[in-house]
Amino acid sequence: DASFEIVRWLFVGAPASAVALNGDGRYLLVGSEHDLRILDRWGNNPFRYFAPPAPGRKLEEDLPFCAVAITPDMSHALAGLRSGEIFRLQPTWDGEVISGWPEAIRHESNDLFSLSLAPDASLIAIGHLGPALTVMDWDGQTQWRRHAADHTPTDGKTWAVAFNSDGTVLYIGSSGTERSLLAALDPNSGRPKAGKRLWQRVTRLAALPAPLAVAAVLHDAGVAVAEI
């Protein structure tokens, strides 16, 4: 039987809300209630960024990061605040530290649940809290979206999103309806490729290597693994 042991605890000084690994697993992008960090596997902290305060708030009352994503080669990263502001970052090594300054590219007012970044950073997927999905490019320009404001709401809400390993499929899963949806979309058009209704709510997604497709974390019943 395989063993499974915790070999190291990495402390970030605040509750961690979102974590993403780079391709070889050497670095973690961590969004916490206080800041955004990049850590290596030994716990060294070459990069740290404090969220800017919201209007009327003091610096020590910064809003938390709730969603993060990073490309396998660690050349591009995303982070989202719970308030809905989305930042992009291109980490650059400067000696033993990472330089670069997160740049705000979009604001989805209090309507951000999840983020996913295509491996080549060409597309960004946004899973909304409301009945909406958005795909935009690296500069924040909308490529397509389904949104109530456009009279095209999704059949479901609180969407988890995840690109597959080559960016040719976007997986989506909802958790805000009586029967949730787990589906695969064409990321360039939003056209469905496959899908299935579930009785359990989908809370998070992780793309898997072929021939498997995606793992969905379910609110009530563990994990569902799907293949196309």
Coordinates of N, CA and C in Angstrom, one line a residue:
D1 N 0.8 -1.2 0.0 CA 0.0 0.0 0.0 C 0.9 1.3 0.0
A2 N 0.4 2.3 -0.7 CA 1.2 3.5 -0.8 C 1.0 4.3 0.5
S3 N 2.1 4.9 0.9 CA 2.0 5.7 2.2 C 1.7 7.2 1.8
F4 N 1.1 7.9 2.7 CA 0.7 9.3 2.5 C 1.0 10.1 3.7
E5 N 2.1 10.9 3.7 CA 2.5 11.5 4.9 C 2.7 13.0 4.6
I6 N 2.4 13.8 5.6 CA 2.7 15.3 5.6 C 4.2 15.4 5.9
V7 N 4.9 16.0 5.0 CA 6.3 16.2 5.3 C 6.7 17.6 5.6
R8 N 5.8 18.6 5.4 CA 6.2 19.9 5.7 C 4.9 20.8 5.8
W9 N 4.9 21.7 6.8 CA 3.9 22.7 6.9 C 4.4 24.0 6.5
L10 N 3.6 24.7 5.6 CA 4.1 26.0 5.1 C 3.1 27.0 5.7
F11 N 3.6 27.9 6.5 CA 2.8 28.9 7.2 C 2.8 30.2 6.4
V12 N 1.6 30.8 6.2 CA 1.5 32.1 5.5 C 0.9 33.2 6.4
G13 N 0.7 33.0 7.6 CA 0.3 34.0 8.6 C -1.1 34.4 8.6
A14 N -1.9 33.7 7.8 CA -3.4 34.0 7.7 C -4.1 32.8 7.1
P15 N -5.4 32.6 7.2 CA -6.1 31.5 6.6 C -5.9 31.6 5.1
A16 N -5.4 30.5 4.5 CA -5.2 30.4 3.0 C -6.6 30.0 2.3
S17 N -6.9 30.8 1.3 CA -8.2 30.6 0.6 C -8.0 29.9 -0.7
A18 N -6.8 30.0 -1.4 CA -6.6 29.4 -2.7 C -5.2 29.1 -2.9
V19 N -4.9 28.0 -3.6 CA -3.5 27.5 -3.8 C -3.4 27.0 -5.2
A20 N -2.3 27.3 -5.9 CA -2.0 26.7 -7.2 C -0.6 26.4 -7.3
L21 N -0.3 25.2 -7.9 CA 1.1 24.7 -8.1 C 1.5 25.0 -9.5
N22 N 2.9 25.3 -9.7 CA 3.4 25.3 -11.0 C 3.6 23.9 -11.6
G23 N 4.1 23.8 -12.8 CA 4.1 22.5 -13.5 C 5.0 21.5 -12.8
D24 N 6.1 21.8 -12.3 CA 7.0 20.8 -11.6 C 6.8 20.7 -10.1
G25 N 5.8 21.5 -9.6 CA 5.5 21.4 -8.2 C 6.5 22.0 -7.2
R26 N 7.4 22.8 -7.8 CA 8.4 23.4 -6.9 C 7.9 24.7 -6.3
Y27 N 6.9 25.3 -6.9 CA 6.4 26.6 -6.3 C 4.9 26.6 -6.2
L28 N 4.4 27.3 -5.2 CA 3.0 27.5 -4.9 C 2.6 28.9 -4.9
L29 N 1.6 29.3 -5.6 CA 0.9 30.6 -5.5 C -0.2 30.5 -4.5
V30 N -0.1 31.3 -3.5 CA -1.1 31.2 -2.3 C -1.8 32.5 -2.1
G31 N -3.1 32.4 -2.2 CA -3.9 33.6 -1.8 C -4.5 33.4 -0.4
S32 N -4.3 34.4 0.5 CA -4.8 34.2 1.8 C -5.7 35.4 2.2
E33 N -6.1 35.4 3.4 CA -7.0 36.5 3.9 C -6.3 37.8 3.9
H34 N -5.0 37.8 3.8 CA -4.2 39.1 4.0 C -3.4 39.4 2.7
D35 N -2.9 38.4 2.0 CA -2.0 38.8 0.9 C -1.9 37.7 -0.1
L36 N -1.0 37.9 -1.1 CA -0.7 37.0 -2.2 C 0.8 36.6 -2.1
R37 N 1.1 35.3 -2.1 CA 2.5 34.9 -2.0 C 2.9 33.8 -3.0
I38 N 4.2 33.8 -3.3 CA 4.7 32.6 -4.0 C 5.7 32.0 -3.0
L39 N 5.5 30.7 -2.7 CA 6.4 30.0 -1.8 C 7.1 28.8 -2.6
D40 N 8.3 28.5 -2.2 CA 8.9 27.2 -2.7 C 8.5 26.1 -1.8
R41 N 8.9 24.9 -2.2 CA 8.5 23.7 -1.5 C 9.1 23.6 -0.1
W42 N 10.1 24.4 0.2 CA 10.7 24.4 1.5 C 10.2 25.6 2.4
G43 N 9.3 26.3 1.9 CA 8.7 27.4 2.7 C 9.3 28.8 2.5
N44 N 10.3 28.9 1.7 CA 10.9 30.2 1.4 C 9.9 31.0 0.6
N45 N 10.0 32.3 0.8 CA 8.9 33.3 0.4 C 9.6 34.3 -0.6
P46 N 9.8 34.0 -1.8 CA 10.5 35.0 -2.7 C 9.6 36.1 -3.2
F47 N 8.2 36.0 -3.0 CA 7.3 37.0 -3.4 C 6.2 37.2 -2.5
R48 N 5.8 38.4 -2.2 CA 4.6 38.7 -1.3 C 4.0 40.0 -1.8
Y49 N 2.7 40.0 -1.9 CA 2.0 41.2 -2.3 C 0.8 41.4 -1.4
F50 N 0.6 42.6 -0.8 CA -0.6 42.9 0.0 C -1.7 43.5 -0.9
A51 N -2.9 43.0 -0.7 CA -4.0 43.5 -1.5 C -4.2 45.0 -1.2
P52 N -4.5 45.8 -2.2 CA -4.8 47.2 -1.9 C -6.1 47.4 -1.1
P53 N -6.1 48.4 -0.2 CA -7.3 48.6 0.6 C -8.5 49.0 -0.3
A54 N -9.7 48.6 0.1 CA -10.9 49.1 -0.6 C -11.2 50.5 -0.2
P55 N -12.0 51.2 -0.9 CA -12.3 52.6 -0.5 C -12.9 52.6 0.9
G56 N -12.4 53.5 1.7 CA -12.9 53.7 3.1 C -12.3 52.7 4.1
R57 N -11.4 51.8 3.6 CA -10.8 50.9 4.6 C -9.4 51.3 4.9
K58 N -8.9 50.9 6.0 CA -7.5 51.1 6.4 C -6.7 50.0 5.8
L59 N -5.4 50.2 5.7 CA -4.5 49.2 5.1 C -4.6 47.9 5.8
E60 N -4.7 47.9 7.2 CA -4.7 46.6 7.9 C -6.1 45.8 7.7
E61 N -7.0 46.4 7.0 CA -8.3 45.7 6.7 C -8.4 45.3 5.3
D62 N -7.2 44.9 4.7 CA -7.2 44.5 3.3 C -8.2 43.4 3.0
L63 N -8.8 43.4 1.8 CA -9.7 42.3 1.4 C -8.9 41.1 1.0
P64 N -9.5 39.9 1.2 CA -8.7 38.7 0.9 C -8.7 38.2 -0.5
F65 N -7.6 37.5 -0.9 CA -7.6 36.9 -2.2 C -8.3 35.5 -2.0
C66 N -9.2 35.2 -3.0 CA -10.0 34.1 -2.9 C -9.8 33.1 -4.1
A67 N -9.1 33.5 -5.1 CA -8.8 32.6 -6.3 C -7.5 32.9 -6.9
V68 N -6.7 31.9 -7.3 CA -5.4 32.1 -7.9 C -5.3 31.0 -9.0
A69 N -4.4 31.4 -10.0 CA -4.0 30.4 -11.0 C -2.6 30.8 -11.5
I70 N -1.9 29.8 -12.0 CA -0.5 30.0 -12.5 C -0.3 29.0 -13.7
T71 N 0.5 29.5 -14.7 CA 0.9 28.6 -15.8 C 1.9 27.6 -15.3
P72 N 2.0 26.4 -16.0 CA 3.0 25.4 -15.7 C 4.4 25.9 -15.6
D73 N 4.8 26.9 -16.5 CA 6.2 27.4 -16.5 C 6.3 28.6 -15.6
M74 N 5.3 29.0 -14.9 CA 5.3 30.0 -13.9 C 5.6 31.4 -14.5
S75 N 5.3 31.5 -15.8 CA 5.6 32.8 -16.5 C 4.4 33.8 -16.3
H76 N 3.2 33.3 -16.0 CA 2.0 34.1 -15.9 C 1.2 33.6 -14.7
A77 N 0.6 34.5 -14.0 CA -0.2 34.2 -12.8 C -1.4 35.1 -12.7
L78 N -2.5 34.6 -12.0 CA -3.7 35.4 -11.8 C -4.0 35.3 -10.3
A79 N -4.7 36.4 -9.8 CA -5.2 36.4 -8.5 C -6.4 37.2 -8.4
G80 N -7.4 36.8 -7.7 CA -8.7 37.5 -7.6 C -9.0 37.8 -6.1
L81 N -9.5 39.0 -5.9 CA -10.0 39.4 -4.5 C -11.4 39.0 -4.4
R82 N -11.8 38.8 -3.1 CA -13.2 38.5 -2.9 C -14.2 39.6 -3.4
S83 N -13.7 40.8 -3.4 CA -14.5 41.9 -3.9 C -14.7 41.8 -5.4
G84 N -14.0 41.0 -6.1 CA -14.2 40.8 -7.6 C -13.1 41.3 -8.4
E85 N -12.1 42.0 -7.9 CA -11.0 42.5 -8.7 C -10.0 41.4 -9.0
I86 N -9.6 41.4 -10.3 CA -8.7 40.4 -10.8 C -7.4 41.0 -11.2
F87 N -6.3 40.4 -10.8 CA -5.0 40.9 -11.1 C -4.2 39.9 -11.9
R88 N -3.3 40.4 -12.8 CA -2.4 39.5 -13.5 C -1.0 39.8 -13.1
L89 N -0.1 38.8 -13.2 CA 1.3 39.0 -12.7 C 2.1 38.1 -13.6
Q90 N 3.3 38.7 -14.0 CA 4.3 38.0 -14.8 C 5.6 37.9 -13.9
P91 N 5.7 36.8 -13.1 CA 6.8 36.7 -12.2 C 8.2 36.7 -12.9
T92 N 9.1 37.4 -12.4 CA 10.5 37.5 -12.9 C 11.5 37.3 -11.8
W93 N 12.4 36.4 -12.0 CA 13.4 36.2 -10.9 C 14.4 37.3 -10.9
D94 N 14.7 37.9 -9.8 CA 15.7 38.9 -9.6 C 16.6 38.5 -8.4
G95 N 17.6 37.7 -8.7 CA 18.4 37.1 -7.7 C 17.6 36.0 -7.0
E96 N 17.4 36.1 -5.7 CA 16.7 35.1 -4.9 C 15.2 35.5 -4.6
V97 N 14.8 36.6 -5.2 CA 13.4 37.1 -5.1 C 12.8 37.2 -6.4
I98 N 11.4 37.2 -6.4 CA 10.7 37.4 -7.6 C 10.1 38.8 -7.6
S99 N 10.4 39.5 -8.7 CA 9.9 40.8 -8.9 C 8.7 40.8 -9.8
G100 N 8.1 41.9 -9.9 CA 6.8 42.0 -10.7 C 5.7 42.6 -9.8
W101 N 4.8 43.3 -10.4 CA 3.8 44.0 -9.7 C 2.4 43.6 -10.2
P102 N 1.5 43.0 -9.4 CA 0.2 42.7 -10.0 C -0.5 43.9 -10.6
E103 N -1.1 43.6 -11.7 CA -1.8 44.7 -12.4 C -3.3 44.3 -12.5
A104 N -4.2 45.2 -12.1 CA -5.6 45.0 -12.1 C -6.1 45.0 -13.6
I105 N -6.8 44.0 -14.0 CA -7.3 44.0 -15.4 C -8.8 43.9 -15.5
R106 N -9.5 43.6 -14.4 CA -10.9 43.4 -14.5 C -11.5 43.5 -13.1
H107 N -12.8 44.0 -13.0 CA -13.5 44.0 -11.8 C -14.9 43.4 -11.9
E108 N -15.1 42.3 -11.3 CA -16.4 41.7 -11.3 C -17.0 41.9 -9.9
S109 N -17.7 42.9 -9.8 CA -18.2 43.4 -8.4 C -18.8 42.3 -7.6
N110 N -18.1 41.8 -6.6 CA -18.6 40.8 -5.7 C -19.2 39.6 -6.4
D111 N -18.6 39.3 -7.5 CA -19.2 38.2 -8.3 C -18.1 37.3 -8.9
L112 N -17.1 36.9 -8.0 CA -16.0 36.1 -8.4 C -15.9 34.9 -7.5
F113 N -16.0 33.7 -8.2 CA -15.9 32.4 -7.4 C -14.6 31.7 -7.7
S114 N -14.3 31.6 -9.0 CA -13.1 30.8 -9.4 C -12.4 31.4 -10.6
L115 N -11.1 31.1 -10.8 CA -10.3 31.5 -12.0 C -9.6 30.3 -12.5
S116 N -9.3 30.3 -13.8 CA -8.5 29.3 -14.4 C -7.7 30.0 -15.6
L117 N -6.5 29.6 -15.8 CA -5.6 30.2 -16.8 C -5.1 29.1 -17.7
A118 N -5.3 29.4 -19.0 CA -4.8 28.4 -20.0 C -3.3 28.3 -19.9
P119 N -2.8 27.1 -20.2 CA -1.3 26.8 -20.1 C -0.5 27.9 -20.8
D120 N -0.9 28.4 -21.9 CA -0.1 29.4 -22.7 C -0.5 30.8 -22.3
A121 N -1.4 31.0 -21.3 CA -1.9 32.3 -20.8 C -2.7 33.0 -21.8
S122 N -3.1 32.4 -22.9 CA -3.9 33.1 -23.9 C -5.3 33.4 -23.5
L123 N -5.9 32.5 -22.6 CA -7.3 32.7 -22.2 C -7.4 32.6 -20.6
I124 N -8.3 33.4 -20.1 CA -8.6 33.3 -18.7 C -10.1 33.0 -18.5
A125 N -10.4 32.1 -17.7 CA -11.8 31.7 -17.4 C -12.2 32.2 -16.1
I126 N -13.4 32.8 -16.0 CA -14.0 33.3 -14.7 C -15.2 32.5 -14.4
G127 N -15.3 31.9 -13.2 CA -16.5 31.3 -12.7 C -17.2 32.3 -11.8
H128 N -18.4 32.7 -12.1 CA -19.0 33.7 -11.3 C -19.8 33.1 -10.1
L129 N -20.1 33.9 -9.1 CA -21.0 33.5 -8.1 C -22.5 33.4 -8.6
G130 N -22.8 34.3 -9.5 CA -24.1 34.4 -10.1 C -24.2 33.4 -11.3
P131 N -25.3 33.5 -12.0 CA -25.5 32.6 -13.2 C -24.7 33.1 -14.4
A132 N -23.4 33.0 -14.3 CA -22.6 33.6 -15.4 C -21.2 32.9 -15.5
L133 N -20.7 32.9 -16.7 CA -19.4 32.4 -17.1 C -18.8 33.4 -18.0
T134 N -17.5 33.7 -17.9 CA -16.8 34.6 -18.8 C -15.4 34.0 -19.2
V135 N -15.0 34.2 -20.4 CA -13.7 33.9 -20.9 C -13.1 35.1 -21.5
M136 N -11.9 35.6 -21.1 CA -11.3 36.7 -21.6 C -9.9 36.4 -22.0
D137 N -9.2 37.4 -22.7 CA -7.8 37.1 -23.0 C -6.9 37.7 -21.9
W138 N -5.6 37.6 -22.1 CA -4.6 38.0 -21.0 C -4.8 39.5 -20.7
D139 N -5.3 40.3 -21.7 CA -5.4 41.7 -21.4 C -6.7 42.1 -20.8
G140 N -7.6 41.1 -20.5 CA -8.9 41.4 -19.9 C -10.0 41.6 -20.9
Q141 N -9.8 41.4 -22.2 CA -10.8 41.6 -23.2 C -11.7 40.4 -23.3
T142 N -13.0 40.6 -23.2 CA -14.0 39.5 -23.2 C -13.9 38.8 -24.6
Q143 N -13.8 37.5 -24.5 CA -13.9 36.7 -25.7 C -15.3 36.1 -25.9
W144 N -15.9 35.7 -24.8 CA -17.3 35.4 -24.8 C -17.8 35.3 -23.4
R145 N -19.1 35.5 -23.2 CA -19.6 35.3 -21.8 C -21.1 35.0 -21.9
R146 N -21.6 34.3 -20.9 CA -23.0 34.1 -20.6 C -23.3 34.8 -19.3
H147 N -24.2 35.8 -19.4 CA -24.4 36.6 -18.2 C -25.8 37.2 -18.2
A148 N -26.4 37.3 -17.0 CA -27.8 37.9 -16.9 C -27.9 39.3 -17.5
A149 N -26.8 40.0 -17.4 CA -26.8 41.4 -17.9 C -27.0 41.4 -19.4
D150 N -26.6 40.3 -20.0 CA -26.7 40.2 -21.5 C -28.0 39.4 -21.9
H151 N -28.8 39.1 -20.9 CA -30.0 38.3 -21.1 C -29.6 36.9 -21.6
T152 N -28.4 36.4 -21.2 CA -27.9 35.0 -21.5 C -27.4 34.3 -20.2
P153 N -28.2 34.3 -19.2 CA -27.7 33.7 -17.9 C -27.5 32.2 -18.1
T154 N -26.6 31.6 -17.3 CA -26.3 30.2 -17.4 C -27.4 29.5 -16.6
D155 N -27.5 28.2 -16.9 CA -28.4 27.3 -16.1 C -27.6 26.7 -14.9
G156 N -27.4 27.6 -14.0 CA -26.6 27.2 -12.8 C -25.8 28.4 -12.3
K157 N -25.3 28.4 -11.2 CA -24.5 29.5 -10.7 C -23.4 28.9 -9.7
T158 N -22.5 29.8 -9.2 CA -21.4 29.5 -8.4 C -20.5 28.5 -9.1
W159 N -19.9 28.9 -10.2 CA -19.2 28.1 -11.1 C -17.7 27.9 -10.8
A160 N -17.3 26.6 -10.8 CA -15.9 26.2 -10.8 C -15.5 26.1 -12.2
V161 N -14.2 26.5 -12.5 CA -13.7 26.4 -13.9 C -12.3 25.8 -13.9
A162 N -11.9 25.1 -14.9 CA -10.6 24.5 -15.0 C -10.3 24.2 -16.5
F163 N -9.1 24.7 -17.0 CA -8.7 24.3 -18.4 C -8.0 23.0 -18.3
N164 N -8.0 22.2 -19.4 CA -7.2 21.0 -19.4 C -5.8 21.3 -19.7
S165 N -4.9 20.3 -19.8 CA -3.4 20.5 -19.8 C -2.9 21.2 -21.1
D166 N -3.7 21.2 -22.2 CA -3.3 21.9 -23.4 C -4.2 23.1 -23.8
G167 N -5.1 23.4 -22.9 CA -6.0 24.5 -23.1 C -7.1 24.4 -24.2
T168 N -7.3 23.1 -24.6 CA -8.3 22.9 -25.7 C -9.7 22.6 -25.1
V169 N -9.8 22.4 -23.8 CA -11.1 22.1 -23.2 C -11.2 23.0 -21.9
L170 N -12.4 23.6 -21.7 CA -12.7 24.3 -20.4 C -13.7 23.5 -19.7
Y171 N -13.4 23.0 -18.5 CA -14.4 22.2 -17.7 C -15.1 23.2 -16.8
I172 N -16.4 23.0 -16.6 CA -17.2 23.9 -15.7 C -18.0 23.0 -14.8
G173 N -18.3 23.5 -13.6 CA -19.2 22.8 -12.7 C -19.9 23.8 -11.8
S174 N -21.2 23.6 -11.6 CA -22.0 24.5 -10.8 C -22.4 23.9 -9.5
S175 N -22.7 24.8 -8.5 CA -23.1 24.3 -7.2 C -24.3 25.1 -6.7
G176 N -24.9 25.9 -7.5 CA -26.0 26.7 -7.0 C -27.4 26.4 -7.5
T177 N -27.6 25.2 -8.0 CA -28.9 24.8 -8.5 C -29.3 23.4 -7.9
E178 N -30.5 23.0 -8.0 CA -31.0 21.8 -7.5 C -30.2 20.6 -8.1
R179 N -30.1 20.7 -9.4 CA -29.2 19.7 -10.1 C -28.1 20.4 -10.8
S180 N -26.9 20.1 -10.3 CA -25.7 20.8 -10.8 C -25.3 20.3 -12.2
L181 N -24.5 21.0 -12.8 CA -24.0 20.7 -14.2 C -22.5 20.5 -14.1
L182 N -22.0 19.4 -14.7 CA -20.5 19.2 -14.9 C -20.4 19.1 -16.4
A183 N -19.6 19.9 -17.1 CA -19.5 20.0 -18.5 C -18.2 20.3 -19.0
A184 N -17.9 20.0 -20.3 CA -16.7 20.4 -21.0 C -17.1 21.3 -22.2
L185 N -16.4 22.4 -22.3 CA -16.8 23.4 -23.3 C -15.6 23.7 -24.2
D186 N -15.9 24.1 -25.5 CA -14.8 24.7 -26.3 C -14.5 26.1 -25.7
P187 N -13.2 26.3 -25.3 CA -12.9 27.5 -24.6 C -12.9 28.7 -25.5
N188 N -12.8 28.6 -26.8 CA -12.8 29.7 -27.7 C -14.2 30.2 -28.0
S189 N -15.2 29.3 -27.9 CA -16.6 29.7 -28.3 C -17.6 29.5 -27.2
G190 N -17.3 28.7 -26.2 CA -18.3 28.3 -25.1 C -19.2 27.2 -25.6
R191 N -19.0 26.7 -26.7 CA -19.9 25.6 -27.2 C -19.7 24.3 -26.4
P192 N -20.8 23.7 -25.9 CA -20.6 22.5 -25.1 C -20.0 21.3 -26.0
K193 N -19.2 20.5 -25.4 CA -18.6 19.3 -25.9 C -19.3 18.1 -25.3
A194 N -19.5 18.2 -24.0 CA -20.1 17.1 -23.3 C -20.6 17.6 -21.9
G195 N -21.5 16.9 -21.3 CA -22.0 17.3 -20.0 C -22.8 16.3 -19.3
K196 N -23.0 16.5 -18.0 CA -23.8 15.6 -17.2 C -24.4 16.3 -16.0
R197 N -25.7 16.0 -15.7 CA -26.3 16.6 -14.5 C -26.0 15.8 -13.3
L198 N -25.8 16.4 -12.2 CA -25.4 15.8 -10.9 C -26.4 16.2 -9.9
W199 N -26.7 15.3 -8.9 CA -27.5 15.7 -7.8 C -26.7 16.4 -6.7
Q200 N -25.4 16.3 -6.7 CA -24.5 16.9 -5.8 C -23.9 18.2 -6.3
R201 N -23.7 19.2 -5.5 CA -23.1 20.5 -5.9 C -21.6 20.4 -6.1
V202 N -21.1 20.9 -7.2 CA -19.7 20.9 -7.5 C -19.1 22.2 -6.9
T203 N -18.0 22.0 -6.1 CA -17.4 23.1 -5.4 C -16.1 23.5 -6.0
R204 N -15.3 22.5 -6.5 CA -14.0 22.7 -7.1 C -13.7 21.7 -8.2
L205 N -12.9 22.1 -9.2 CA -12.5 21.2 -10.3 C -11.0 21.1 -10.4
A206 N -10.5 20.0 -10.9 CA -9.1 19.8 -11.2 C -9.0 19.0 -12.5
A207 N -8.4 19.5 -13.5 CA -8.2 18.8 -14.8 C -7.2 17.6 -14.6
L208 N -7.5 16.5 -15.2 CA -6.7 15.3 -15.1 C -6.0 14.9 -16.4
P209 N -4.9 14.2 -16.4 CA -4.3 13.7 -17.6 C -5.2 12.7 -18.3
A210 N -5.1 12.6 -19.6 CA -5.9 11.7 -20.4 C -5.5 10.2 -20.0
P211 N -6.4 9.3 -20.1 CA -7.7 9.4 -20.7 C -8.8 10.0 -19.8
L212 N -8.5 10.3 -18.5 CA -9.4 10.9 -17.6 C -9.6 12.4 -18.0
A213 N -10.6 13.0 -17.6 CA -10.9 14.4 -18.0 C -10.8 15.3 -16.8
V214 N -11.6 15.2 -15.8 CA -11.7 16.1 -14.7 C -12.1 15.5 -13.5
A215 N -11.7 16.0 -12.3 CA -12.1 15.6 -11.0 C -12.9 16.7 -10.4
A216 N -14.1 16.4 -9.9 CA -15.0 17.4 -9.3 C -15.2 17.1 -7.9
V217 N -14.8 18.1 -7.0 CA -15.1 18.0 -5.6 C -16.5 18.3 -5.4
L218 N -17.2 17.4 -4.7 CA -18.7 17.5 -4.5 C -19.0 17.9 -3.0
H219 N -20.0 18.8 -2.9 CA -20.3 19.3 -1.5 C -20.8 18.2 -0.6
D220 N -21.5 17.2 -1.1 CA -22.1 16.3 -0.3 C -21.6 14.9 -0.4
A221 N -20.8 14.5 -1.4 CA -20.5 13.1 -1.7 C -19.1 12.9 -2.2
G222 N -18.1 13.5 -1.7 CA -16.8 13.2 -2.1 C -16.3 13.8 -3.4
V223 N -15.7 13.0 -4.3 CA -15.1 13.4 -5.5 C -15.7 12.6 -6.7
A224 N -16.0 13.2 -7.8 CA -16.5 12.5 -9.0 C -15.4 12.7 -10.0
V225 N -15.0 11.6 -10.7 CA -14.0 11.6 -11.8 C -14.7 11.3 -13.1
A226 N -14.5 12.2 -14.1 CA -15.2 12.0 -15.4 C -14.2 11.8 -16.5
E227 N -14.6 11.2 -17.6 CA -13.8 11.1 -18.8 C -14.7 11.4 -20.0
I228 N -14.1 11.8 -21.0 CA -14.8 12.2 -22.3 C -14.6 11.1 -23.3

